[in-house]
mmCIF file of C-alpha atoms and ligand atoms in Angstrom:
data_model
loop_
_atom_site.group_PDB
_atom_site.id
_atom_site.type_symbol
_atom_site.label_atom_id
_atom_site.label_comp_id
_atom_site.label_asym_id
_atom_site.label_seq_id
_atom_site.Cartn_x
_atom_site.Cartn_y
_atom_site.Cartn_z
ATOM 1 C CA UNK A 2 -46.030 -28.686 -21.536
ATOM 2 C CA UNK A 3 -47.158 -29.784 -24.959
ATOM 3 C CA UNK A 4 -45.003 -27.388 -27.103
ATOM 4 C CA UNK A 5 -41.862 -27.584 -25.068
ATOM 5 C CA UNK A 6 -38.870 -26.074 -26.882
ATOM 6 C CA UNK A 7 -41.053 -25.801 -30.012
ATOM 7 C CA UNK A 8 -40.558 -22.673 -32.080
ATOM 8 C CA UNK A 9 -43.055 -21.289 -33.579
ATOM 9 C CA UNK A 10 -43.792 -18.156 -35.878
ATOM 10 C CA UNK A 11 -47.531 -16.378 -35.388
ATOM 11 C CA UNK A 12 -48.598 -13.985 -37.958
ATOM 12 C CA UNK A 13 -51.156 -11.446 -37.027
ATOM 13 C CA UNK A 14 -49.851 -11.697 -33.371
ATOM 14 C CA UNK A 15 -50.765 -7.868 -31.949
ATOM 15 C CA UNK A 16 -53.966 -8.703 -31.927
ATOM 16 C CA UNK A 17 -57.139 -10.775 -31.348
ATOM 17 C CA UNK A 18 -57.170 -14.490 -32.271
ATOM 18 C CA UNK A 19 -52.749 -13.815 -33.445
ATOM 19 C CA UNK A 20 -52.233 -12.790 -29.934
ATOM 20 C CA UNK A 21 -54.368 -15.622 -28.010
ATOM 21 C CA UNK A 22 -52.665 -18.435 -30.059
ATOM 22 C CA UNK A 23 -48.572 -16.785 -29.719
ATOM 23 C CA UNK A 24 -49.689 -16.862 -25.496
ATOM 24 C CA UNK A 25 -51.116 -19.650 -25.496
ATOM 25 C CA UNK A 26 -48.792 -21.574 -27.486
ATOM 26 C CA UNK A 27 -45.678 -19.800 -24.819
ATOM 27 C CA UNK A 28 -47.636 -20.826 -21.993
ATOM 28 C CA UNK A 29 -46.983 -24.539 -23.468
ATOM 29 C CA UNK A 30 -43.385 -24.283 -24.023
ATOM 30 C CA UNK A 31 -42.537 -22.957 -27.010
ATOM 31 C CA UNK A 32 -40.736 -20.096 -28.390
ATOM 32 C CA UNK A 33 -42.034 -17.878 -30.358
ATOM 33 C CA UNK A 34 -41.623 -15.607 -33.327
ATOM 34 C CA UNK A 35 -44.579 -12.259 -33.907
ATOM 35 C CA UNK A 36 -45.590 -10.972 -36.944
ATOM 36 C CA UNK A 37 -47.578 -8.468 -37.739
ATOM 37 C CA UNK A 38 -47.936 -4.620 -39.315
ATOM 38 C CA UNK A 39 -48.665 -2.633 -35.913
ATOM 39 C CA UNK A 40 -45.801 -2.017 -33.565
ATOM 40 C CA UNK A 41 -47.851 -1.432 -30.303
ATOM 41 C CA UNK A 42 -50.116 -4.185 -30.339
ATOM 42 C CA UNK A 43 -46.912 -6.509 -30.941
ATOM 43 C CA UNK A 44 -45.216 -4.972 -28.300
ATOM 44 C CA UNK A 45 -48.061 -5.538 -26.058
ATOM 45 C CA UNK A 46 -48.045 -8.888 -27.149
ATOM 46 C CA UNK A 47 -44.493 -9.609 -26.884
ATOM 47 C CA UNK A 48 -44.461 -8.205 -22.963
ATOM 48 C CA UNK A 49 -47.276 -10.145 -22.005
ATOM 49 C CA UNK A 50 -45.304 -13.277 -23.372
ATOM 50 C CA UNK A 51 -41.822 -12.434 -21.784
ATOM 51 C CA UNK A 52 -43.952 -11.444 -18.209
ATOM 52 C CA UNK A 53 -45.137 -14.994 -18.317
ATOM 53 C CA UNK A 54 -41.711 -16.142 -18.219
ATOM 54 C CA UNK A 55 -41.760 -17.114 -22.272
ATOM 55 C CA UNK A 56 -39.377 -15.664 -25.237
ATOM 56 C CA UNK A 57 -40.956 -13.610 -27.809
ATOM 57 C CA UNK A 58 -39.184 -11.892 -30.984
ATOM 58 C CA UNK A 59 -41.497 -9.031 -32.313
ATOM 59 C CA UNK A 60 -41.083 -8.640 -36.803
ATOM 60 C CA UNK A 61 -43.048 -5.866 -37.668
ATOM 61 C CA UNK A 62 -44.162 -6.487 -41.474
ATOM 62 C CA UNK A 63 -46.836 -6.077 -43.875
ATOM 63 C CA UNK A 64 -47.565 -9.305 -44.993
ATOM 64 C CA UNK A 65 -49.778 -8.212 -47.877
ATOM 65 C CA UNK A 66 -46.171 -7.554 -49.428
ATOM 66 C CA UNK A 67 -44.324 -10.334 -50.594
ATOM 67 C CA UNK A 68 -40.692 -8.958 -50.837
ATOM 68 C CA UNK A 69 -41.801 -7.873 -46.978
ATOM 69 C CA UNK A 70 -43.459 -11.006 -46.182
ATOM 70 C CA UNK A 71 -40.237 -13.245 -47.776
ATOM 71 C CA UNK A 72 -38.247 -11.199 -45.725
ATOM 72 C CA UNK A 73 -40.071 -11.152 -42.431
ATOM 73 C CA UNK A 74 -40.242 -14.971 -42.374
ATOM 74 C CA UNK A 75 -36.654 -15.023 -42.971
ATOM 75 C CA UNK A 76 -36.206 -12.949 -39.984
ATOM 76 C CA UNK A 77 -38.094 -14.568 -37.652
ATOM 77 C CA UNK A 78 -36.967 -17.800 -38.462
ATOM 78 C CA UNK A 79 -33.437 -16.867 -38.204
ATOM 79 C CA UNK A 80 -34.522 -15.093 -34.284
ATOM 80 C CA UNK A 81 -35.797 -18.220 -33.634
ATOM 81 C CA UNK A 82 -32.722 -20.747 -35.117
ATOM 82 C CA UNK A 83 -35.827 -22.760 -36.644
ATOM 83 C CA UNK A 84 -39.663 -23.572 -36.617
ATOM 84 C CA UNK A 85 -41.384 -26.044 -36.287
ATOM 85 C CA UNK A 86 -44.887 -24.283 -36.192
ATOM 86 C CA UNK A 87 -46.400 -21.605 -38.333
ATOM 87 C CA UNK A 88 -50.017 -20.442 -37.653
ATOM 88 C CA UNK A 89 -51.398 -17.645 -40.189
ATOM 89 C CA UNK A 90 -53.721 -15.407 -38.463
ATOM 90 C CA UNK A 91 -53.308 -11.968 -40.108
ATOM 91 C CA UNK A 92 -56.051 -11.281 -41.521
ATOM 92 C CA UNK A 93 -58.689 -8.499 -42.410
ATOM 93 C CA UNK A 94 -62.754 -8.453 -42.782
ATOM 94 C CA UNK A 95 -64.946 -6.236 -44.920
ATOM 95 C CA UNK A 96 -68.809 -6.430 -44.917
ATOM 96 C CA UNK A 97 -69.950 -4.963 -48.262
ATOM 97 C CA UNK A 98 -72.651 -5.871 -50.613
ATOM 98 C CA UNK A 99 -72.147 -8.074 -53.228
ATOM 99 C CA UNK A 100 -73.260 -5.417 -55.589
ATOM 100 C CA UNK A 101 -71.164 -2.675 -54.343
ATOM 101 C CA UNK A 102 -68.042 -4.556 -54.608
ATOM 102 C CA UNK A 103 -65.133 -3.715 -56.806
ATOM 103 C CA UNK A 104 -61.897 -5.480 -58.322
ATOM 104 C CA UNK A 105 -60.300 -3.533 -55.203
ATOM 105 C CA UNK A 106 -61.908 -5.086 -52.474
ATOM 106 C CA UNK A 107 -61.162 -8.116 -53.714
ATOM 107 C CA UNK A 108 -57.917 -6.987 -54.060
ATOM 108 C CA UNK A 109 -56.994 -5.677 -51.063
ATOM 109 C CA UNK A 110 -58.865 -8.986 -49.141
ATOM 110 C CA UNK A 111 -57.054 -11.096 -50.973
ATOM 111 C CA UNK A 112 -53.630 -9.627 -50.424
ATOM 112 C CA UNK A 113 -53.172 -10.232 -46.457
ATOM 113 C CA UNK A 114 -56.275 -13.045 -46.272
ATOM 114 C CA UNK A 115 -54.918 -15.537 -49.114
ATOM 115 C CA UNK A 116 -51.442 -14.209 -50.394
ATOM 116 C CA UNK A 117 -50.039 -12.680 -47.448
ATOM 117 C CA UNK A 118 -51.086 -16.295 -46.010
ATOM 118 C CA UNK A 119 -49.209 -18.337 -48.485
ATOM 119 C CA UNK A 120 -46.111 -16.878 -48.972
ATOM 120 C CA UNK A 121 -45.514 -17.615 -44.843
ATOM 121 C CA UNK A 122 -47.193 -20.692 -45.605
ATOM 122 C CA UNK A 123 -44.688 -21.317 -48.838
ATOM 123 C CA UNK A 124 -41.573 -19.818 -46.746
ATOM 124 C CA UNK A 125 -42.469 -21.859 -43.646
ATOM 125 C CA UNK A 126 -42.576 -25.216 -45.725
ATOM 126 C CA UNK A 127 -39.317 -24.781 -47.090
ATOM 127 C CA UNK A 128 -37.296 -24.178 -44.055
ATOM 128 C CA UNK A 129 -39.380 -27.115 -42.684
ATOM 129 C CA UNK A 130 -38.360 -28.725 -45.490
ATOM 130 C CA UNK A 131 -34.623 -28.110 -45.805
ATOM 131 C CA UNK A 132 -34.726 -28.824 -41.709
ATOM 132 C CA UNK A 133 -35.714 -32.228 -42.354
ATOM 133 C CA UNK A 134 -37.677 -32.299 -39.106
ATOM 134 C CA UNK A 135 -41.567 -31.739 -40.264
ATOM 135 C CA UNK A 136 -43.681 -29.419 -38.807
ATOM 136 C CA UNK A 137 -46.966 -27.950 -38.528
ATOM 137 C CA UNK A 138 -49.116 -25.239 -40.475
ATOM 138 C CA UNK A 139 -51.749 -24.038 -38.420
ATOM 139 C CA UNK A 140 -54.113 -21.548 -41.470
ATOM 140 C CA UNK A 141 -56.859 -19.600 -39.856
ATOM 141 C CA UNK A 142 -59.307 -19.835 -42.004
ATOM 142 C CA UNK A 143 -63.340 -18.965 -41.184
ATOM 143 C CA UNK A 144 -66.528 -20.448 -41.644
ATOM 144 C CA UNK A 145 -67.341 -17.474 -44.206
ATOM 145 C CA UNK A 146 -65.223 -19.582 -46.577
ATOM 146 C CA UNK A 147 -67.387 -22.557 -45.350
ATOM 147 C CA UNK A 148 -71.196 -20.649 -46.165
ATOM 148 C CA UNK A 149 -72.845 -18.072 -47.847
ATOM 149 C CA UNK A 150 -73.427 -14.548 -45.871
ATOM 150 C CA UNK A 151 -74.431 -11.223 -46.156
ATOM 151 C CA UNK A 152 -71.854 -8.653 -46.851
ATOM 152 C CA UNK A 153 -68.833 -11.551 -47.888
ATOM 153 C CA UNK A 154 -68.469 -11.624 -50.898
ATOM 154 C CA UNK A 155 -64.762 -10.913 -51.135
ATOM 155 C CA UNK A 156 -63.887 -12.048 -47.526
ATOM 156 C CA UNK A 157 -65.913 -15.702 -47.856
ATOM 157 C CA UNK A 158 -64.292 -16.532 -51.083
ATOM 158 C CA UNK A 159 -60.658 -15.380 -49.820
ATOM 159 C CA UNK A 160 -61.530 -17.490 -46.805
ATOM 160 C CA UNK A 161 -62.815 -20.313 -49.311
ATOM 161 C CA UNK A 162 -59.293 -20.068 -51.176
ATOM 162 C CA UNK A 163 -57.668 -20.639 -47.501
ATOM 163 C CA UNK A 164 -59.702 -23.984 -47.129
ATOM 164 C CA UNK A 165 -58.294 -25.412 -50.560
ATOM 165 C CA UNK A 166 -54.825 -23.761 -50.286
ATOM 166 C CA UNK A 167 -54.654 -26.002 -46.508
ATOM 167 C CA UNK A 168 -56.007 -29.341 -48.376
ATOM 168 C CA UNK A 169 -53.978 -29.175 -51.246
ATOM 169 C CA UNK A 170 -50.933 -27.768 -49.153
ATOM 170 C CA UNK A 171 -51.467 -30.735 -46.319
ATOM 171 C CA UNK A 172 -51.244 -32.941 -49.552
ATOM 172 C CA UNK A 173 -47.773 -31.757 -51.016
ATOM 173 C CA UNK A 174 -46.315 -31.152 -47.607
ATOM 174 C CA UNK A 175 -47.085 -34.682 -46.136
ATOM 175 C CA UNK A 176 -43.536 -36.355 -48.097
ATOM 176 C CA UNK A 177 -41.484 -33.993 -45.269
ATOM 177 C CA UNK A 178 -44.065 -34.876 -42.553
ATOM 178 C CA UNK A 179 -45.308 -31.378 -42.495
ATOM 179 C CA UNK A 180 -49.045 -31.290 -41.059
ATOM 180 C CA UNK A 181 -51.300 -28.315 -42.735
ATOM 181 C CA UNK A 182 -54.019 -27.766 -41.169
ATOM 182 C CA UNK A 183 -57.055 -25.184 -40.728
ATOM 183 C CA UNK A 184 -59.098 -23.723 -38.042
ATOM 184 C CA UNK A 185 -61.902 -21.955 -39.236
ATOM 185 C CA UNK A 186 -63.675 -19.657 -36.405
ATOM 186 C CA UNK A 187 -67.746 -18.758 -35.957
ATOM 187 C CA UNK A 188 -68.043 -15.096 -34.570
ATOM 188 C CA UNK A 189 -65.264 -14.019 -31.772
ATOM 189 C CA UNK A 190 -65.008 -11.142 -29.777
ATOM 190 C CA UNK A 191 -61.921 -9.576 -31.261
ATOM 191 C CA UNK A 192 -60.971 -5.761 -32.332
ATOM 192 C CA UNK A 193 -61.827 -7.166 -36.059
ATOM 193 C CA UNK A 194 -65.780 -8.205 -34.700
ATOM 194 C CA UNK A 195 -66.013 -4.936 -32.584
ATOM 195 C CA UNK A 196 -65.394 -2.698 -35.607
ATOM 196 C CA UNK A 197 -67.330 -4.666 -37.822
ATOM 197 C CA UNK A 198 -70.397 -6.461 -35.770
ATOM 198 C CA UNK A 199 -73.673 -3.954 -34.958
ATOM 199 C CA UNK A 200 -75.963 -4.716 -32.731
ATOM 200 C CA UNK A 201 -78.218 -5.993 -35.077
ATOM 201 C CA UNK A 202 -75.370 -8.748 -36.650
ATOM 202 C CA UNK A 203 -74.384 -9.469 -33.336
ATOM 203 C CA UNK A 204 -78.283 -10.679 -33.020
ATOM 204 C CA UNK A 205 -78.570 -12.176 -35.962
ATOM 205 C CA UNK A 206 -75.374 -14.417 -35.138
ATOM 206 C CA UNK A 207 -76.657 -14.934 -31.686
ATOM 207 C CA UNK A 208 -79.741 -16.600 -33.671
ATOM 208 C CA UNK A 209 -78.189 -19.119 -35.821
ATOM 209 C CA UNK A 210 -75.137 -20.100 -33.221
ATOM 210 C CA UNK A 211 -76.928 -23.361 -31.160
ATOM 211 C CA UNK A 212 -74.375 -22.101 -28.332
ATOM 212 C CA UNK A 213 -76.058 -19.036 -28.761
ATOM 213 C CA UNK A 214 -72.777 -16.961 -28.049
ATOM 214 C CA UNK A 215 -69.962 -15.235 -29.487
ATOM 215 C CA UNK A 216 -66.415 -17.382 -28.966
ATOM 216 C CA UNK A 217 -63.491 -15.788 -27.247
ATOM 217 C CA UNK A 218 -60.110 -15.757 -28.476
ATOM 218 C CA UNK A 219 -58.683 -18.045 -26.087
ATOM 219 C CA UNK A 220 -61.065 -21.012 -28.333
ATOM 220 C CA UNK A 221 -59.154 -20.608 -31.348
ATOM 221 C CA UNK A 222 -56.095 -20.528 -29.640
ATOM 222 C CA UNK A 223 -56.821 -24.295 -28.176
ATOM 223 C CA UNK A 224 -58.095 -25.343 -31.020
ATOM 224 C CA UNK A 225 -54.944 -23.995 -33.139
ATOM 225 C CA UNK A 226 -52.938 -25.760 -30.368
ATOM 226 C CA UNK A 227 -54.298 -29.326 -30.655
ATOM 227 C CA UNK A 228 -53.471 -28.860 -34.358
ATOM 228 C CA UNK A 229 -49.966 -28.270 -33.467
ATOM 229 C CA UNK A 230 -49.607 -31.114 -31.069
ATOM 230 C CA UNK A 231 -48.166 -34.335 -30.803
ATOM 231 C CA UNK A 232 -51.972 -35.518 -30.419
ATOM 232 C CA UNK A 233 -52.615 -34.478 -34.187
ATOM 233 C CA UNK A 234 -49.561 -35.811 -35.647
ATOM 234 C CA UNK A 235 -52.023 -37.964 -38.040
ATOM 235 C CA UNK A 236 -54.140 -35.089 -38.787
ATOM 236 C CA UNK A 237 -53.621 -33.125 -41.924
ATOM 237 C CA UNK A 238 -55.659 -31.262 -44.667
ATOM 238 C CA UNK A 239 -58.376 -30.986 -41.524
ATOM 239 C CA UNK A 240 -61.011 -27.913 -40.958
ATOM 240 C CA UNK A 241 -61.495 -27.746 -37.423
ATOM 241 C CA UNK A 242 -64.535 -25.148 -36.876
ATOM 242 C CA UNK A 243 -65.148 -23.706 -33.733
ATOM 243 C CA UNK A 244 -68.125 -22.103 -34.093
ATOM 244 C CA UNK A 245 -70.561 -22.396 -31.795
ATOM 245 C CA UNK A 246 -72.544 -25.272 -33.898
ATOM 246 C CA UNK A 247 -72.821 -22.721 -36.762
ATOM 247 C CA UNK A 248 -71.987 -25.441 -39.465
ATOM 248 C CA UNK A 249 -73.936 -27.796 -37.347
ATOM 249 C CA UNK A 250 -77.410 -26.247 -37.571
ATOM 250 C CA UNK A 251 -79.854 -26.295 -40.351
ATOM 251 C CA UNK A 252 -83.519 -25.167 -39.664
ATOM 252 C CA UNK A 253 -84.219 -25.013 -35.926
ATOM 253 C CA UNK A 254 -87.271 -24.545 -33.893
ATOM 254 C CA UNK A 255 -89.364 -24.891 -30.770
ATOM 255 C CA UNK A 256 -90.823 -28.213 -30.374
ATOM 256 C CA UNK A 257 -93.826 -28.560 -28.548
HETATM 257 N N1 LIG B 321 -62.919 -12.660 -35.029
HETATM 258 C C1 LIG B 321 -63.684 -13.462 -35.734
HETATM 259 O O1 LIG B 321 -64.901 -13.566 -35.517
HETATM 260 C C2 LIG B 321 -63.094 -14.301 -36.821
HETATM 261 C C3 LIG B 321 -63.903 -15.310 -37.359
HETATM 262 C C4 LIG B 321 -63.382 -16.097 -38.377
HETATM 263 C C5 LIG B 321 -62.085 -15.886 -38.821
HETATM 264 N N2 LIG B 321 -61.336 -14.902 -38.273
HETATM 265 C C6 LIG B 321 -59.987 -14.726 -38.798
HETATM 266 O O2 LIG B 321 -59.066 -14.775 -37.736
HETATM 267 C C7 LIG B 321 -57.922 -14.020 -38.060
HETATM 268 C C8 LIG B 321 -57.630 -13.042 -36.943
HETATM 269 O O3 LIG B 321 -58.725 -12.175 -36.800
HETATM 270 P P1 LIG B 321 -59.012 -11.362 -35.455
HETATM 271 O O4 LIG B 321 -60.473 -11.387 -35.257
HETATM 272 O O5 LIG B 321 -58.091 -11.786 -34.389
HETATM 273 O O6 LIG B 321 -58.675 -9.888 -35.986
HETATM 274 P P2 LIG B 321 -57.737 -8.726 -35.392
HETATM 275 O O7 LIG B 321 -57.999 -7.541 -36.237
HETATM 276 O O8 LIG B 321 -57.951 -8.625 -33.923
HETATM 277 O O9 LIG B 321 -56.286 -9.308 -35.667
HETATM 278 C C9 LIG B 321 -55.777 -9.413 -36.964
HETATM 279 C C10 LIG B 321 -54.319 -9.028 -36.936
HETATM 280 O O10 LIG B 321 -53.801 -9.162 -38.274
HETATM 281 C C11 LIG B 321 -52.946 -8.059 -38.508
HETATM 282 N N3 LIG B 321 -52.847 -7.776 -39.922
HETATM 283 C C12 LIG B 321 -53.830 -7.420 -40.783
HETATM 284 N N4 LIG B 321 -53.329 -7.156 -41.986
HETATM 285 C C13 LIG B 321 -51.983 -7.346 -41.900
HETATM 286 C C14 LIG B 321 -50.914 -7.209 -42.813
HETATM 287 N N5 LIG B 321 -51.106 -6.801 -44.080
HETATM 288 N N6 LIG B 321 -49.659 -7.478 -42.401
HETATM 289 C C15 LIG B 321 -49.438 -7.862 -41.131
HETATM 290 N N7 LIG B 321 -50.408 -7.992 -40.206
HETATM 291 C C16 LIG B 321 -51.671 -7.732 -40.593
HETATM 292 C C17 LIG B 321 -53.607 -6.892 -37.790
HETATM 293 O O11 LIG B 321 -52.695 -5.827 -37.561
HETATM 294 C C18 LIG B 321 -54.094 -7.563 -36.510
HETATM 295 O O12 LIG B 321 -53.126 -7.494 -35.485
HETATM 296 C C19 LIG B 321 -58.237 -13.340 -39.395
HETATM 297 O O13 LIG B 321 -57.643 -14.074 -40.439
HETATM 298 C C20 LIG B 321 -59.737 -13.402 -39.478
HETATM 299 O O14 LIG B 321 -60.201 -13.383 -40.799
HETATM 300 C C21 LIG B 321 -61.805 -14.099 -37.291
#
């Protein structure tokens, strides 16, 4: 098992991408610590985990909060006795016009996608840190943060600010052989894509993904996991997409 007696603290775990990853990641071994803002889905989340046979230790928070992010991090690292693995997937989306956006959007996008992000980022480094150990910062970023879209204004450039926060972290973190890394997802069938994807974005993705196909949670997840591997011990300040060939495509057309 690749993580085996890892522990490992998930934000954003009651749902979606959060909840693939904190399986996943049990399924290899490790132990693991939940955060996130909705009881239920955590729950869920947690049971799944412990029915497999795994440990799981629910902290219900709202990491848009620092006091409540400072302190959920302290709580879930003290469940745990340790970590050696943080991934940050709490996150939320809004698709708005540029135009129509106001200093509150950015606001409120900002506050779980970027700050939220780094104070479990900050209050995962120094335990790491003051462990003496390493570790590994798993940031799920997107590859909004990586292009130009419709509607993403505030979402792209919070996801933007997650791409630099990971390279400059992966810098200052490498002295205590802590890893920072970033996964940054095409479209994925979540909760967070059904609310937000119509029919008609769903076809428009379709269109400019080569793979011509939404991901599943379970890609992230293995991607995430390779990041926090013994394989990727020399890897840090990397964006891994997984995207579909998103990133990948320029112009394309039928060739005769
Ligand atoms: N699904 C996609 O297509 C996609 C693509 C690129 C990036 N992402 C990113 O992946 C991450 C996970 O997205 P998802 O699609 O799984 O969405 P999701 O809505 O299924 O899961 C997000 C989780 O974050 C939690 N969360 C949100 N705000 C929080 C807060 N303030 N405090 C604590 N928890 C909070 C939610 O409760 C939810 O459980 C996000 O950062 C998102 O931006 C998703």
């Amino acid at each position: 098992m690749e993580l085996a007696g890892r522990k490992a603290v998930v934000t954003g775990a009651a749902s979606g991408i959060g909840r693939a990853v904190a399986v996943r990641f049990a399924a290899e071994g490790a132990e693991l610590a939940l955060l996130d803002r909705e009881p239920a889905g955590l729950e869920e989340t947690a049971t799944a985990i412990e029915e497999a046979g795994g440990r799981a230790h629910p902290v219900i928070a709202d990491l848009g909060e620092e006091p409540a992010a400072v302190a959920a991090m302290a709580r879930a690292i003290a469940a745990l006795g340790g970590i050696d693995i943080l991934v940050t997937s709490a996150g939320i989306g809004l698709q708005k016009r540029l135009l129509d956006h106001d200093l509150g959007d950015f606001s409120r996008i900002f506050s779980v996608n970027l700050f939220g992000l780094f104070v479990c980022l900050r209050e995962a480094g120094k335990a790491m840190r003051a462990a003496g150990r390493g570790g590994r910062i798993v940031n799920i970023a997107s590859v909004a943060g990586l292009r130009g879209a419709t509607g993403r204004a505030a979402y792209g450039a919070s996801k933007a600010a997650v791409v630099n926060l990971t390279q400059t972290a992966a810098v200052e973190l490498a002295d205590h052989d802590i890893t920072v890394n970033a996964v940054a997802p095409g479209p994925i069938d979540t909760p967070l894509v059904e609310a937000m994807h119509t029919e008609a974005t769903r076809e428009a993705w379709k269109r400019a993904l080569p793979l011509a196909r939404y991901g599943e949670p379970g890609d992230v997840a293995a991607a995430a996991l390779y990041l926090a591997g013994d394989g990727a011990r020399f890897v840090t300040g990397h964006v891994l997409v997984v995207d579909g060939g998103y990133i990948a495509a320029g112009i394309r057309f039928a060739l005769d």
